PDB file of C-alpha atoms in Angstrom:
ATOM      1  CA  MET A 747      72.009 152.691 -70.069  1.00 59.00           C
ATOM      2  CA  PRO A 748      68.415 153.916 -69.585  1.00 87.00           C
ATOM      3  CA  LEU A 749      67.330 150.480 -68.345  1.00 97.00           C
ATOM      4  CA  GLN A 750      68.680 149.448 -64.949  1.00 98.00           C
ATOM      5  CA  ALA A 751      67.357 145.968 -64.187  1.00 98.00           C
ATOM      6  CA  LEU A 752      64.690 143.382 -64.854  1.00 98.00           C
ATOM      7  CA  GLY A 753      62.102 144.483 -62.310  1.00 98.00           C
ATOM      8  CA  TYR A 754      59.144 142.148 -62.801  1.00 98.00           C
ATOM      9  CA  VAL A 755      57.677 139.562 -65.164  1.00 98.00           C
ATOM     10  CA  GLY A 756      54.207 138.216 -65.857  1.00 98.00           C
ATOM     11  CA  PHE A 757      52.813 135.126 -67.542  1.00 98.00           C
ATOM     12  CA  GLY A 758      49.394 134.016 -68.679  1.00 98.00           C
ATOM     13  CA  SER A 759      48.100 130.784 -67.155  1.00 97.00           C
ATOM     14  CA  ASP A 760      44.910 129.390 -65.675  1.00 95.00           C
ATOM     15  CA  ALA A 761      46.863 126.892 -63.526  1.00 96.00           C
ATOM     16  CA  LEU A 762      47.041 129.185 -60.513  1.00 96.00           C
ATOM     17  CA  ASP A 763      46.943 126.372 -57.961  1.00 95.00           C
ATOM     18  CA  ASP A 764      49.763 124.524 -59.685  1.00 97.00           C
ATOM     19  CA  TRP A 765      51.759 127.740 -59.979  1.00 98.00           C
ATOM     20  CA  ARG A 766      51.240 128.511 -56.315  1.00 97.00           C
ATOM     21  CA  GLN A 767      52.593 125.111 -55.294  1.00 97.00           C
ATOM     22  CA  PHE A 768      55.496 125.340 -57.724  1.00 98.00           C
ATOM     23  CA  GLY A 769      56.434 128.888 -56.759  1.00 98.00           C
ATOM     24  CA  THR A 770      56.299 128.390 -53.012  1.00 98.00           C
ATOM     25  CA  GLY A 771      57.105 124.703 -52.545  1.00 98.00           C
ATOM     26  CA  LEU A 772      59.934 124.353 -55.063  1.00 98.00           C
ATOM     27  CA  VAL A 773      61.364 127.802 -55.783  1.00 98.00           C
ATOM     28  CA  GLY A 774      60.671 129.350 -52.370  1.00 98.00           C
ATOM     29  CA  LEU A 775      58.750 132.436 -53.484  1.00 98.00           C
ATOM     30  CA  GLN A 776      56.154 134.107 -51.282  1.00 98.00           C
ATOM     31  CA  ALA A 777      52.643 133.894 -52.745  1.00 98.00           C
ATOM     32  CA  VAL A 778      50.577 137.069 -52.544  1.00 95.00           C
ATOM     33  CA  GLU A 779      46.840 136.628 -52.967  1.00 79.00           C
ATOM     34  CA  ARG A 780      45.482 139.328 -55.238  1.00 77.00           C
ATOM     35  CA  SER A 781      42.273 138.052 -56.885  1.00 85.00           C
ATOM     36  CA  PRO A 782      40.646 134.823 -58.109  1.00 86.00           C
ATOM     37  CA  SER A 783      42.227 135.431 -61.534  1.00 92.00           C
ATOM     38  CA  LEU A 784      45.694 136.620 -60.505  1.00 95.00           C
ATOM     39  CA  LEU A 785      48.511 135.292 -58.349  1.00 97.00           C
ATOM     40  CA  ALA A 786      51.543 137.405 -57.504  1.00 97.00           C
ATOM     41  CA  PHE A 787      54.822 136.341 -55.938  1.00 98.00           C
ATOM     42  CA  ARG A 788      57.303 138.271 -53.821  1.00 98.00           C
ATOM     43  CA  MET A 789      60.996 137.449 -53.600  1.00 98.00           C
ATOM     44  CA  ASP A 790      62.310 140.438 -51.622  1.00 98.00           C
ATOM     45  CA  ASP A 791      61.031 143.710 -50.160  1.00 98.00           C
ATOM     46  CA  ARG A 792      59.061 144.658 -53.272  1.00 98.00           C
ATOM     47  CA  LYS A 793      55.322 144.093 -53.329  1.00 98.00           C
ATOM     48  CA  GLN A 794      55.561 141.783 -56.322  1.00 97.00           C
ATOM     49  CA  ARG A 795      58.101 140.420 -58.762  1.00 98.00           C
ATOM     50  CA  ILE A 796      56.312 137.626 -60.661  1.00 98.00           C
ATOM     51  CA  VAL A 797      52.673 137.649 -61.752  1.00 98.00           C
ATOM     52  CA  ILE A 798      50.563 134.747 -63.038  1.00 98.00           C
ATOM     53  CA  ASP A 799      47.412 136.075 -64.705  1.00 97.00           C
ATOM     54  CA  ARG A 800      44.448 133.884 -65.655  1.00 96.00           C
ATOM     55  CA  SER A 801      43.016 136.638 -67.862  1.00 95.00           C
ATOM     56  CA  MET A 802      46.039 136.347 -70.179  1.00 96.00           C
ATOM     57  CA  ALA A 803      46.269 133.467 -72.630  1.00 95.00           C
ATOM     58  CA  GLU A 804      48.759 130.675 -72.027  1.00 94.00           C
ATOM     59  CA  GLY A 805      52.039 131.770 -73.606  1.00 93.00           C
ATOM     60  CA  GLU A 806      51.396 135.499 -73.237  1.00 97.00           C
ATOM     61  CA  ARG A 807      54.009 137.298 -71.163  1.00 98.00           C
ATOM     62  CA  PHE A 808      55.373 140.698 -70.214  1.00 98.00           C
ATOM     63  CA  PHE A 809      58.721 141.916 -68.924  1.00 98.00           C
ATOM     64  CA  GLY A 810      59.085 144.992 -66.731  1.00 98.00           C
ATOM     65  CA  TRP A 811      62.406 146.822 -67.177  1.00 98.00           C
ATOM     66  CA  GLU A 812      63.235 149.420 -64.532  1.00 98.00           C
ATOM     67  CA  VAL A 813      64.396 152.995 -65.144  1.00 98.00           C
ATOM     68  CA  ALA A 814      65.519 155.595 -62.610  1.00 98.00           C
ATOM     69  CA  ASP A 815      62.560 157.976 -62.564  1.00 98.00           C
ATOM     70  CA  ALA A 816      59.771 159.656 -64.542  1.00 98.00           C
ATOM     71  CA  ALA A 817      62.243 161.767 -66.536  1.00 97.00           C
ATOM     72  CA  ALA A 818      64.166 158.658 -67.604  1.00 98.00           C
ATOM     73  CA  LEU A 819      60.892 157.001 -68.620  1.00 98.00           C
ATOM     74  CA  ASP A 820      59.923 160.024 -70.739  1.00 98.00           C
ATOM     75  CA  GLY A 821      63.356 160.015 -72.342  1.00 97.00           C
ATOM     76  CA  LEU A 822      63.090 156.325 -73.208  1.00 98.00           C
ATOM     77  CA  ALA A 823      59.617 156.815 -74.654  1.00 98.00           C
ATOM     78  CA  ALA A 824      60.875 159.633 -76.873  1.00 97.00           C
ATOM     79  CA  ARG A 825      63.821 157.548 -78.032  1.00 97.00           C
ATOM     80  CA  LEU A 826      61.535 154.654 -78.953  1.00 98.00           C
ATOM     81  CA  GLU A 827      59.130 156.912 -80.815  1.00 98.00           C
ATOM     82  CA  ARG A 828      61.974 158.451 -82.820  1.00 98.00           C
ATOM     83  CA  ALA A 829      62.812 154.900 -83.891  1.00 97.00           C
ATOM     84  CA  GLU A 830      59.164 154.476 -84.948  1.00 98.00           C
ATOM     85  CA  VAL A 831      58.375 152.003 -82.182  1.00 98.00           C
ATOM     86  CA  GLU A 832      54.790 152.272 -80.977  1.00 98.00           C
ATOM     87  CA  VAL A 833      54.749 153.321 -77.319  1.00 98.00           C
ATOM     88  CA  ILE A 834      51.644 153.138 -75.127  1.00 98.00           C
ATOM     89  CA  ALA A 835      51.449 155.113 -71.898  1.00 98.00           C
ATOM     90  CA  GLY A 836      50.291 152.882 -69.059  1.00 98.00           C
ATOM     91  CA  SER A 837      47.132 153.918 -67.259  1.00 98.00           C
ATOM     92  CA  GLN A 838      47.066 154.589 -63.544  1.00 97.00           C
ATOM     93  CA  ALA A 839      45.038 151.407 -63.132  1.00 97.00           C
ATOM     94  CA  LEU A 840      47.774 149.396 -64.848  1.00 98.00           C
ATOM     95  CA  ALA A 841      50.482 151.104 -62.788  1.00 98.00           C
ATOM     96  CA  ASP A 842      48.558 150.215 -59.640  1.00 97.00           C
ATOM     97  CA  ALA A 843      48.261 146.606 -60.803  1.00 96.00           C
ATOM     98  CA  ARG A 844      51.995 146.447 -61.494  1.00 97.00           C
ATOM     99  CA  ARG A 845      52.707 148.135 -58.136  1.00 97.00           C
ATOM    100  CA  VAL A 846      54.765 150.919 -59.721  1.00 98.00           C
ATOM    101  CA  GLY A 847      54.663 154.703 -60.039  1.00 98.00           C
ATOM    102  CA  GLY A 848      54.345 154.818 -63.813  1.00 98.00           C
ATOM    103  CA  LEU A 849      55.071 152.797 -66.947  1.00 98.00           C
ATOM    104  CA  ILE A 850      54.993 152.549 -70.719  1.00 98.00           C
ATOM    105  CA  SER A 851      54.618 149.465 -72.922  1.00 98.00           C
ATOM    106  CA  PHE A 852      55.977 148.507 -76.336  1.00 98.00           C
ATOM    107  CA  ARG A 853      56.985 145.346 -78.218  1.00 98.00           C
ATOM    108  CA  ASP A 854      60.267 143.957 -79.433  1.00 98.00           C
ATOM    109  CA  PRO A 855      60.664 142.633 -83.003  1.00 98.00           C
ATOM    110  CA  ALA A 856      59.734 139.120 -81.826  1.00 97.00           C
ATOM    111  CA  GLY A 857      56.421 140.397 -80.428  1.00 97.00           C
ATOM    112  CA  ASN A 858      57.312 140.235 -76.732  1.00 98.00           C
ATOM    113  CA  ARG A 859      55.480 142.798 -74.604  1.00 98.00           C
ATOM    114  CA  LEU A 860      58.005 144.969 -72.797  1.00 98.00           C
ATOM    115  CA  GLU A 861      57.189 147.478 -70.088  1.00 98.00           C
ATOM    116  CA  ALA A 862      59.493 150.163 -68.740  1.00 98.00           C
ATOM    117  CA  PHE A 863      58.654 151.538 -65.306  1.00 98.00           C
ATOM    118  CA  TYR A 864      59.835 153.554 -62.331  1.00 98.00           C
ATOM    119  CA  GLY A 865      58.840 153.740 -58.688  1.00 98.00           C
ATOM    120  CA  ALA A 866      58.424 150.113 -57.633  1.00 98.00           C
ATOM    121  CA  GLU A 867      56.376 149.838 -54.431  1.00 98.00           C
ATOM    122  CA  ILE A 868      58.036 148.478 -51.288  1.00 98.00           C
ATOM    123  CA  ASP A 869      56.102 146.279 -48.876  1.00 97.00           C
ATOM    124  CA  ASP A 870      56.037 147.192 -45.176  1.00 96.00           C
ATOM    125  CA  SER A 871      56.162 143.539 -44.137  1.00 97.00           C
ATOM    126  CA  PRO A 872      59.351 141.488 -44.494  1.00 97.00           C
ATOM    127  CA  PHE A 873      59.690 138.862 -47.211  1.00 98.00           C
ATOM    128  CA  SER A 874      58.384 135.488 -46.029  1.00 98.00           C
ATOM    129  CA  PRO A 875      59.585 132.635 -48.278  1.00 98.00           C
ATOM    130  CA  GLY A 876      57.293 129.777 -49.206  1.00 97.00           C
ATOM    131  CA  ARG A 877      59.790 127.279 -47.840  1.00 97.00           C
ATOM    132  CA  SER A 878      62.925 127.579 -45.721  1.00 97.00           C
ATOM    133  CA  ILE A 879      65.492 129.374 -47.889  1.00 98.00           C
ATOM    134  CA  SER A 880      68.083 132.066 -47.255  1.00 97.00           C
ATOM    135  CA  GLY A 881      66.538 134.433 -49.814  1.00 97.00           C
ATOM    136  CA  PHE A 882      67.080 135.715 -53.348  1.00 98.00           C
ATOM    137  CA  ARG A 883      69.851 137.896 -54.747  1.00 98.00           C
ATOM    138  CA  THR A 884      68.028 140.866 -56.269  1.00 98.00           C
ATOM    139  CA  GLY A 885      68.467 144.578 -55.397  1.00 97.00           C
ATOM    140  CA  PRO A 886      70.261 146.568 -58.145  1.00 97.00           C
ATOM    141  CA  LEU A 887      70.827 143.322 -60.067  1.00 98.00           C
ATOM    142  CA  GLY A 888      67.088 142.897 -60.633  1.00 98.00           C
ATOM    143  CA  LEU A 889      65.035 139.770 -60.095  1.00 98.00           C
ATOM    144  CA  GLY A 890      67.288 137.548 -62.239  1.00 98.00           C
ATOM    145  CA  HIS A 891      67.416 137.009 -65.987  1.00 98.00           C
ATOM    146  CA  ALA A 892      65.013 136.090 -68.774  1.00 98.00           C
ATOM    147  CA  VAL A 893      65.926 133.911 -71.739  1.00 98.00           C
ATOM    148  CA  LEU A 894      63.788 134.141 -74.868  1.00 98.00           C
ATOM    149  CA  THR A 895      63.671 131.881 -77.885  1.00 97.00           C
ATOM    150  CA  VAL A 896      63.620 133.750 -81.183  1.00 98.00           C
ATOM    151  CA  GLU A 897      63.217 132.830 -84.803  1.00 97.00           C
ATOM    152  CA  ASN A 898      66.315 134.799 -85.780  1.00 97.00           C
ATOM    153  CA  ILE A 899      68.730 136.483 -83.356  1.00 98.00           C
ATOM    154  CA  ASP A 900      70.046 138.925 -85.944  1.00 97.00           C
ATOM    155  CA  ALA A 901      66.551 140.360 -86.418  1.00 97.00           C
ATOM    156  CA  VAL A 902      66.064 140.989 -82.695  1.00 98.00           C
ATOM    157  CA  MET A 903      69.489 141.837 -81.275  1.00 98.00           C
ATOM    158  CA  PRO A 904      69.810 145.402 -82.694  1.00 98.00           C
ATOM    159  CA  PHE A 905      66.591 146.400 -80.923  1.00 98.00           C
ATOM    160  CA  TYR A 906      68.009 145.482 -77.524  1.00 98.00           C
ATOM    161  CA  VAL A 907      71.592 146.630 -78.112  1.00 98.00           C
ATOM    162  CA  ASN A 908      71.254 149.749 -80.272  1.00 97.00           C
ATOM    163  CA  LEU A 909      67.899 151.017 -79.042  1.00 97.00           C
ATOM    164  CA  LEU A 910      67.549 149.854 -75.441  1.00 98.00           C
ATOM    165  CA  GLY A 911      71.244 149.957 -74.553  1.00 97.00           C
ATOM    166  CA  PHE A 912      71.954 146.336 -73.599  1.00 98.00           C
ATOM    167  CA  GLY A 913      75.606 145.317 -73.687  1.00 98.00           C
ATOM    168  CA  LEU A 914      76.726 142.029 -75.212  1.00 98.00           C
ATOM    169  CA  SER A 915      78.360 139.802 -72.587  1.00 98.00           C
ATOM    170  CA  ASP A 916      79.231 136.792 -74.738  1.00 97.00           C
ATOM    171  CA  TYR A 917      77.781 134.395 -77.282  1.00 97.00           C
ATOM    172  CA  MET A 918      77.998 130.843 -78.593  1.00 95.00           C
ATOM    173  CA  GLN A 919      77.261 129.044 -81.843  1.00 92.00           C
ATOM    174  CA  LYS A 920      77.182 125.413 -80.584  1.00 87.00           C
ATOM    175  CA  PRO A 921      75.298 123.316 -79.486  1.00 88.00           C
ATOM    176  CA  PHE A 922      72.794 126.087 -80.209  1.00 88.00           C
ATOM    177  CA  ARG A 923      73.117 129.758 -81.094  1.00 95.00           C
ATOM    178  CA  ALA A 924      72.727 132.029 -78.051  1.00 96.00           C
ATOM    179  CA  TYR A 925      73.635 135.632 -77.164  1.00 98.00           C
ATOM    180  CA  PHE A 926      73.806 137.027 -73.611  1.00 98.00           C
ATOM    181  CA  PHE A 927      73.245 140.688 -72.671  1.00 98.00           C
ATOM    182  CA  HIS A 928      73.781 142.847 -69.561  1.00 98.00           C
ATOM    183  CA  ILE A 929      72.374 146.137 -68.269  1.00 98.00           C
ATOM    184  CA  ASN A 930      74.024 146.115 -64.843  1.00 98.00           C
ATOM    185  CA  THR A 931      76.742 144.110 -63.122  1.00 98.00           C
ATOM    186  CA  ARG A 932      74.794 140.841 -63.382  1.00 98.00           C
ATOM    187  CA  HIS A 933      76.510 138.884 -66.167  1.00 98.00           C
ATOM    188  CA  HIS A 934      73.283 138.816 -68.154  1.00 98.00           C
ATOM    189  CA  SER A 935      69.740 139.988 -67.551  1.00 98.00           C
ATOM    190  CA  LEU A 936      68.583 138.822 -70.983  1.00 98.00           C
ATOM    191  CA  ALA A 937      69.584 136.103 -73.419  1.00 98.00           C
ATOM    192  CA  LEU A 938      68.311 135.149 -76.862  1.00 98.00           C
ATOM    193  CA  ILE A 939      68.387 131.558 -78.135  1.00 97.00           C
ATOM    194  CA  GLU A 940      67.808 130.955 -81.839  1.00 97.00           C
ATOM    195  CA  THR A 941      65.337 128.087 -82.192  1.00 94.00           C
ATOM    196  CA  GLY A 942      63.290 129.053 -85.238  1.00 94.00           C
ATOM    197  CA  ARG A 943      60.318 130.188 -83.160  1.00 95.00           C
ATOM    198  CA  ASN A 944      59.546 133.019 -80.771  1.00 96.00           C
ATOM    199  CA  GLY A 945      58.793 132.067 -77.181  1.00 97.00           C
ATOM    200  CA  MET A 946      59.868 131.933 -73.550  1.00 98.00           C
ATOM    201  CA  HIS A 947      62.702 129.582 -72.614  1.00 97.00           C
ATOM    202  CA  HIS A 948      63.384 130.205 -68.925  1.00 98.00           C
ATOM    203  CA  LEU A 949      63.479 132.655 -66.055  1.00 98.00           C
ATOM    204  CA  MET A 950      66.450 132.563 -63.674  1.00 98.00           C
ATOM    205  CA  VAL A 951      66.260 133.352 -59.972  1.00 98.00           C
ATOM    206  CA  GLU A 952      69.448 133.400 -57.902  1.00 98.00           C
ATOM    207  CA  LEU A 953      69.468 132.177 -54.316  1.00 98.00           C
ATOM    208  CA  PHE A 954      71.895 133.198 -51.591  1.00 97.00           C
ATOM    209  CA  SER A 955      72.922 129.677 -50.606  1.00 97.00           C
ATOM    210  CA  LEU A 956      74.112 126.713 -52.665  1.00 97.00           C
ATOM    211  CA  ASP A 957      72.188 124.524 -50.229  1.00 97.00           C
ATOM    212  CA  ASP A 958      68.986 126.354 -51.224  1.00 98.00           C
ATOM    213  CA  VAL A 959      69.578 125.221 -54.800  1.00 98.00           C
ATOM    214  CA  GLY A 960      70.397 121.658 -53.768  1.00 98.00           C
ATOM    215  CA  GLN A 961      67.284 121.370 -51.619  1.00 98.00           C
ATOM    216  CA  SER A 962      65.159 122.797 -54.444  1.00 98.00           C
ATOM    217  CA  TYR A 963      66.718 120.179 -56.692  1.00 98.00           C
ATOM    218  CA  ASP A 964      65.652 117.455 -54.251  1.00 98.00           C
ATOM    219  CA  VAL A 965      62.091 118.799 -54.414  1.00 98.00           C
ATOM    220  CA  ALA A 966      62.213 118.772 -58.219  1.00 98.00           C
ATOM    221  CA  LEU A 967      63.605 115.228 -58.312  1.00 98.00           C
ATOM    222  CA  SER A 968      60.693 114.050 -56.171  1.00 98.00           C
ATOM    223  CA  GLN A 969      58.200 115.212 -58.826  1.00 97.00           C
ATOM    224  CA  PRO A 970      57.921 113.209 -62.065  1.00 96.00           C
ATOM    225  CA  GLU A 971      59.213 114.984 -65.182  1.00 95.00           C
ATOM    226  CA  ARG A 972      59.882 118.199 -63.247  1.00 98.00           C
ATOM    227  CA  VAL A 973      63.605 118.537 -64.038  1.00 97.00           C
ATOM    228  CA  GLY A 974      64.222 120.152 -67.418  1.00 97.00           C
ATOM    229  CA  VAL A 975      67.997 120.565 -67.073  1.00 97.00           C
ATOM    230  CA  THR A 976      70.037 118.655 -64.518  1.00 98.00           C
ATOM    231  CA  LEU A 977      72.325 120.242 -61.948  1.00 98.00           C
ATOM    232  CA  GLY A 978      75.418 121.796 -63.504  1.00 98.00           C
ATOM    233  CA  ARG A 979      77.609 124.895 -63.783  1.00 98.00           C
ATOM    234  CA  HIS A 980      77.719 127.413 -66.611  1.00 97.00           C
ATOM    235  CA  THR A 981      80.894 128.507 -68.374  1.00 96.00           C
ATOM    236  CA  ASN A 982      79.908 132.162 -68.826  1.00 96.00           C
ATOM    237  CA  ASP A 983      78.108 133.415 -65.709  1.00 97.00           C
ATOM    238  CA  LEU A 984      79.616 130.576 -63.591  1.00 97.00           C
ATOM    239  CA  MET A 985      76.189 129.854 -62.080  1.00 98.00           C
ATOM    240  CA  THR A 986      75.587 126.495 -60.404  1.00 98.00           C
ATOM    241  CA  SER A 987      71.977 125.674 -61.178  1.00 98.00           C
ATOM    242  CA  PHE A 988      69.258 123.371 -62.409  1.00 98.00           C
ATOM    243  CA  TYR A 989      66.107 124.063 -64.417  1.00 98.00           C
ATOM    244  CA  ALA A 990      62.601 123.042 -63.375  1.00 98.00           C
ATOM    245  CA  LYS A 991      59.626 122.808 -65.719  1.00 98.00           C
ATOM    246  CA  THR A 992      56.900 125.222 -64.611  1.00 98.00           C
ATOM    247  CA  PRO A 993      53.159 124.600 -64.909  1.00 98.00           C
ATOM    248  CA  SER A 994      53.448 126.667 -68.108  1.00 97.00           C
ATOM    249  CA  SER A 995      55.528 125.986 -71.222  1.00 92.00           C
ATOM    250  CA  PHE A 996      58.869 127.306 -69.931  1.00 97.00           C
ATOM    251  CA  MET A 997      61.350 126.641 -67.138  1.00 98.00           C
ATOM    252  CA  VAL A 998      62.663 128.371 -64.033  1.00 98.00           C
ATOM    253  CA  GLU A 999      66.398 128.165 -63.397  1.00 98.00           C
ATOM    254  CA  CYS A1000      67.300 128.050 -59.695  1.00 98.00           C
ATOM    255  CA  GLY A1001      70.904 129.173 -59.403  1.00 98.00           C
ATOM    256  CA  TRP A1002      73.687 130.207 -57.043  1.00 98.00           C
ATOM    257  CA  GLY A1003      77.048 131.955 -57.395  1.00 98.00           C
ATOM    258  CA  GLY A1004      76.385 134.119 -60.442  1.00 98.00           C
ATOM    259  CA  ARG A1005      79.220 136.186 -61.842  1.00 97.00           C
ATOM    260  CA  GLU A1006      79.310 139.983 -61.678  1.00 97.00           C
ATOM    261  CA  ILE A1007      81.006 142.013 -64.391  1.00 98.00           C
ATOM    262  CA  ASP A1008      82.201 145.590 -64.858  1.00 97.00           C
ATOM    263  CA  PRO A1009      80.105 146.803 -67.826  1.00 97.00           C
ATOM    264  CA  PRO A1010      82.386 149.690 -68.939  1.00 96.00           C
ATOM    265  CA  SER A1011      85.445 147.452 -69.254  1.00 97.00           C
ATOM    266  CA  TRP A1012      83.796 144.156 -70.209  1.00 97.00           C
ATOM    267  CA  GLN A1013      84.813 142.663 -73.563  1.00 97.00           C
ATOM    268  CA  PRO A1014      82.383 140.181 -75.178  1.00 97.00           C
ATOM    269  CA  PHE A1015      83.774 136.886 -76.441  1.00 95.00           C
ATOM    270  CA  GLU A1016      82.658 133.631 -78.025  1.00 95.00           C
ATOM    271  CA  LEU A1017      82.089 130.657 -75.733  1.00 93.00           C
ATOM    272  CA  ALA A1018      84.230 128.025 -77.400  1.00 89.00           C
ATOM    273  CA  ASP A1019      83.746 125.453 -74.625  1.00 88.00           C
ATOM    274  CA  GLY A1020      79.968 125.342 -74.741  1.00 88.00           C
ATOM    275  CA  PRO A1021      77.412 126.500 -72.177  1.00 92.00           C
ATOM    276  CA  SER A1022      78.395 124.340 -69.195  1.00 95.00           C
ATOM    277  CA  LEU A1023      81.531 123.237 -67.353  1.00 95.00           C
ATOM    278  CA  TRP A1024      79.767 120.117 -66.154  1.00 96.00           C
ATOM    279  CA  GLY A1025      76.238 118.758 -65.754  1.00 96.00           C
ATOM    280  CA  HIS A1026      73.269 120.597 -67.242  1.00 96.00           C
ATOM    281  CA  GLU A1027      71.981 117.690 -69.315  1.00 95.00           C
ATOM    282  CA  ARG A1028      69.313 119.462 -71.388  1.00 93.00           C
ATOM    283  CA  VAL A1029      66.303 117.209 -71.892  1.00 87.00           C
ATOM    284  CA  TRP A1030      64.721 119.865 -74.134  1.00 85.00           C
ATOM    285  CA  LEU A1031      67.430 119.592 -76.798  1.00 86.00           C
ATOM    286  CA  PRO A1032      67.079 117.248 -79.791  1.00 89.00           C
ATOM    287  CA  PRO A1033      69.183 114.083 -79.319  1.00 92.00           C
ATOM    288  CA  ALA A1034      71.857 115.171 -81.801  1.00 92.00           C
ATOM    289  CA  ASP A1035      72.327 118.529 -80.071  1.00 89.00           C
ATOM    290  CA  ARG A1036      72.383 116.859 -76.656  1.00 91.00           C
ATOM    291  CA  GLU A1037      75.236 114.690 -77.882  1.00 93.00           C
ATOM    292  CA  VAL A1038      77.137 117.773 -79.138  1.00 90.00           C
ATOM    293  CA  ALA A1039      76.677 119.438 -75.743  1.00 91.00           C
ATOM    294  CA  ARG A1040      77.839 116.292 -73.960  1.00 93.00           C
ATOM    295  CA  GLU A1041      80.953 116.077 -76.131  1.00 93.00           C
ATOM    296  CA  MET A1042      81.762 119.725 -75.402  1.00 91.00           C
ATOM    297  CA  ARG A1043      81.552 119.068 -71.657  1.00 94.00           C
ATOM    298  CA  MET A1044      83.798 116.039 -72.011  1.00 94.00           C
ATOM    299  CA  ARG A1045      86.387 118.113 -73.915  1.00 93.00           C
ATOM    300  CA  ALA A1046      86.215 120.808 -71.240  1.00 91.00           C
ATOM    301  CA  ALA A1047      86.825 118.184 -68.570  1.00 92.00           C
ATOM    302  CA  ALA A1048      89.682 116.615 -70.494  1.00 93.00           C
ATOM    303  CA  SER A1049      91.355 120.005 -70.906  1.00 93.00           C
ATOM    304  CA  GLY A1050      91.056 120.735 -67.186  1.00 91.00           C
ATOM    305  CA  LEU A1051      88.778 123.734 -67.630  1.00 92.00           C
ATOM    306  CA  ARG A1052      88.081 125.298 -64.220  1.00 93.00           C
ATOM    307  CA  ALA A1053      86.691 128.580 -62.884  1.00 93.00           C
ATOM    308  CA  PRO A1054      86.759 130.172 -59.413  1.00 92.00           C
ATOM    309  CA  VAL A1055      83.552 129.916 -57.404  1.00 93.00           C
ATOM    310  CA  GLN A1056      81.792 133.276 -57.079  1.00 94.00           C
ATOM    311  CA  VAL A1057      80.973 134.019 -53.426  1.00 93.00           C
ATOM    312  CA  MET A1058      79.895 136.999 -51.356  1.00 90.00           C
ATOM    313  CA  ASP A1059      82.067 138.156 -48.485  1.00 89.00           C
ATOM    314  CA  GLY A1060      81.314 136.010 -45.453  1.00 84.00           C
ATOM    315  CA  ASN A1061      79.434 133.351 -47.441  1.00 86.00           C
ATOM    316  CA  TYR A1062      82.355 130.954 -47.339  1.00 87.00           C
ATOM    317  CA  LYS A1063      84.916 129.428 -44.990  1.00 89.00           C
ATOM    318  CA  LEU A1064      88.597 129.093 -45.867  1.00 86.00           C
ATOM    319  CA  MET A1065      90.130 125.638 -45.564  1.00 89.00           C
ATOM    320  CA  SER A1066      93.713 124.753 -44.889  1.00 88.00           C
ATOM    321  CA  GLY A1067      95.782 123.268 -47.681  1.00 86.00           C
ATOM    322  CA  THR A1068      97.442 124.199 -50.944  1.00 81.00           C
ATOM    323  CA  CYS A1069      95.796 124.160 -54.370  1.00 81.00           C
ATOM    324  CA  ALA A1070      98.325 124.259 -57.193  1.00 79.00           C
ATOM    325  CA  TRP A1071      95.607 125.152 -59.725  1.00 77.00           C
ATOM    326  CA  TRP A1072      94.383 128.127 -57.687  1.00 78.00           C
ATOM    327  CA  ASP A1073      97.925 129.306 -56.969  1.00 80.00           C
ATOM    328  CA  GLY A1074      98.537 129.201 -60.709  1.00 80.00           C
ATOM    329  CA  VAL A1075      95.397 131.219 -61.436  1.00 75.00           C
ATOM    330  CA  LYS A1076      96.344 133.864 -58.891  1.00 73.00           C
ATOM    331  CA  GLY A1077      99.856 134.084 -60.247  1.00 62.00           C
TER     332      GLY A1077
END
């Protein structure tokens, strides 16, 4: 795969003050002052991961996908041009603004601005979160995942799979049509939801501690109309998370315990049990679809659907006792 990870994202908005409070006070990002018209956020050792730009119109966005080096970037550009995709070489000024060594830009069939880059700049100072959190799970997995709404998945999916090299992780047809794609061991770095219109649905950031997510949820609950999806756990990437409405027209998912996969051996499958094991009441869905999703969760509960919690070594403590379900899974 020429693309390695989702490296950075940017969104147009003139609500910089609101974004600063949301990013630091709820999510836990570190705000980096850049200019009166631009606010950047750090979430690890990189100089920036998320950019809010007042000079861009509300709803405009860009996604920075990382490649290994300049040679890989040139190879990707050539591949895109052979497929008759217009590729624009990024200027040095733009590379400096993105805090990278070099980049190109192009658009997907839904009109989303994509950037491929190499050489992300590392900050000399340690990451300093906006509130007390344990940190974000990034590194080779990238900053998280992006979920886009599209008019028609079938018109967009070949671009990402056949041209950019994304692998299909899984998909579902109810309560809405959605496809999930990977480019590294993170279960998905991109997902497409078919809604009849092209847009941004949510950005996921993964925290190191479940308590970080719970405390963020408390912050969201204290703010009227902030929660877009209640606390719950997904069936595919096994993430425990909630979704908060941003000052813009999309959400940020704060999650913990995301699943890793082995891309060469992974086999995609259809999610027959819906998107969530429990919780995740989606206030953005039409009432009829919300009822379908609720019924799917109830069926999953009635059938005893369970999944092991995904933890990092040392980020757990074993208890005494015997669990017949877990012994059966292991056997």
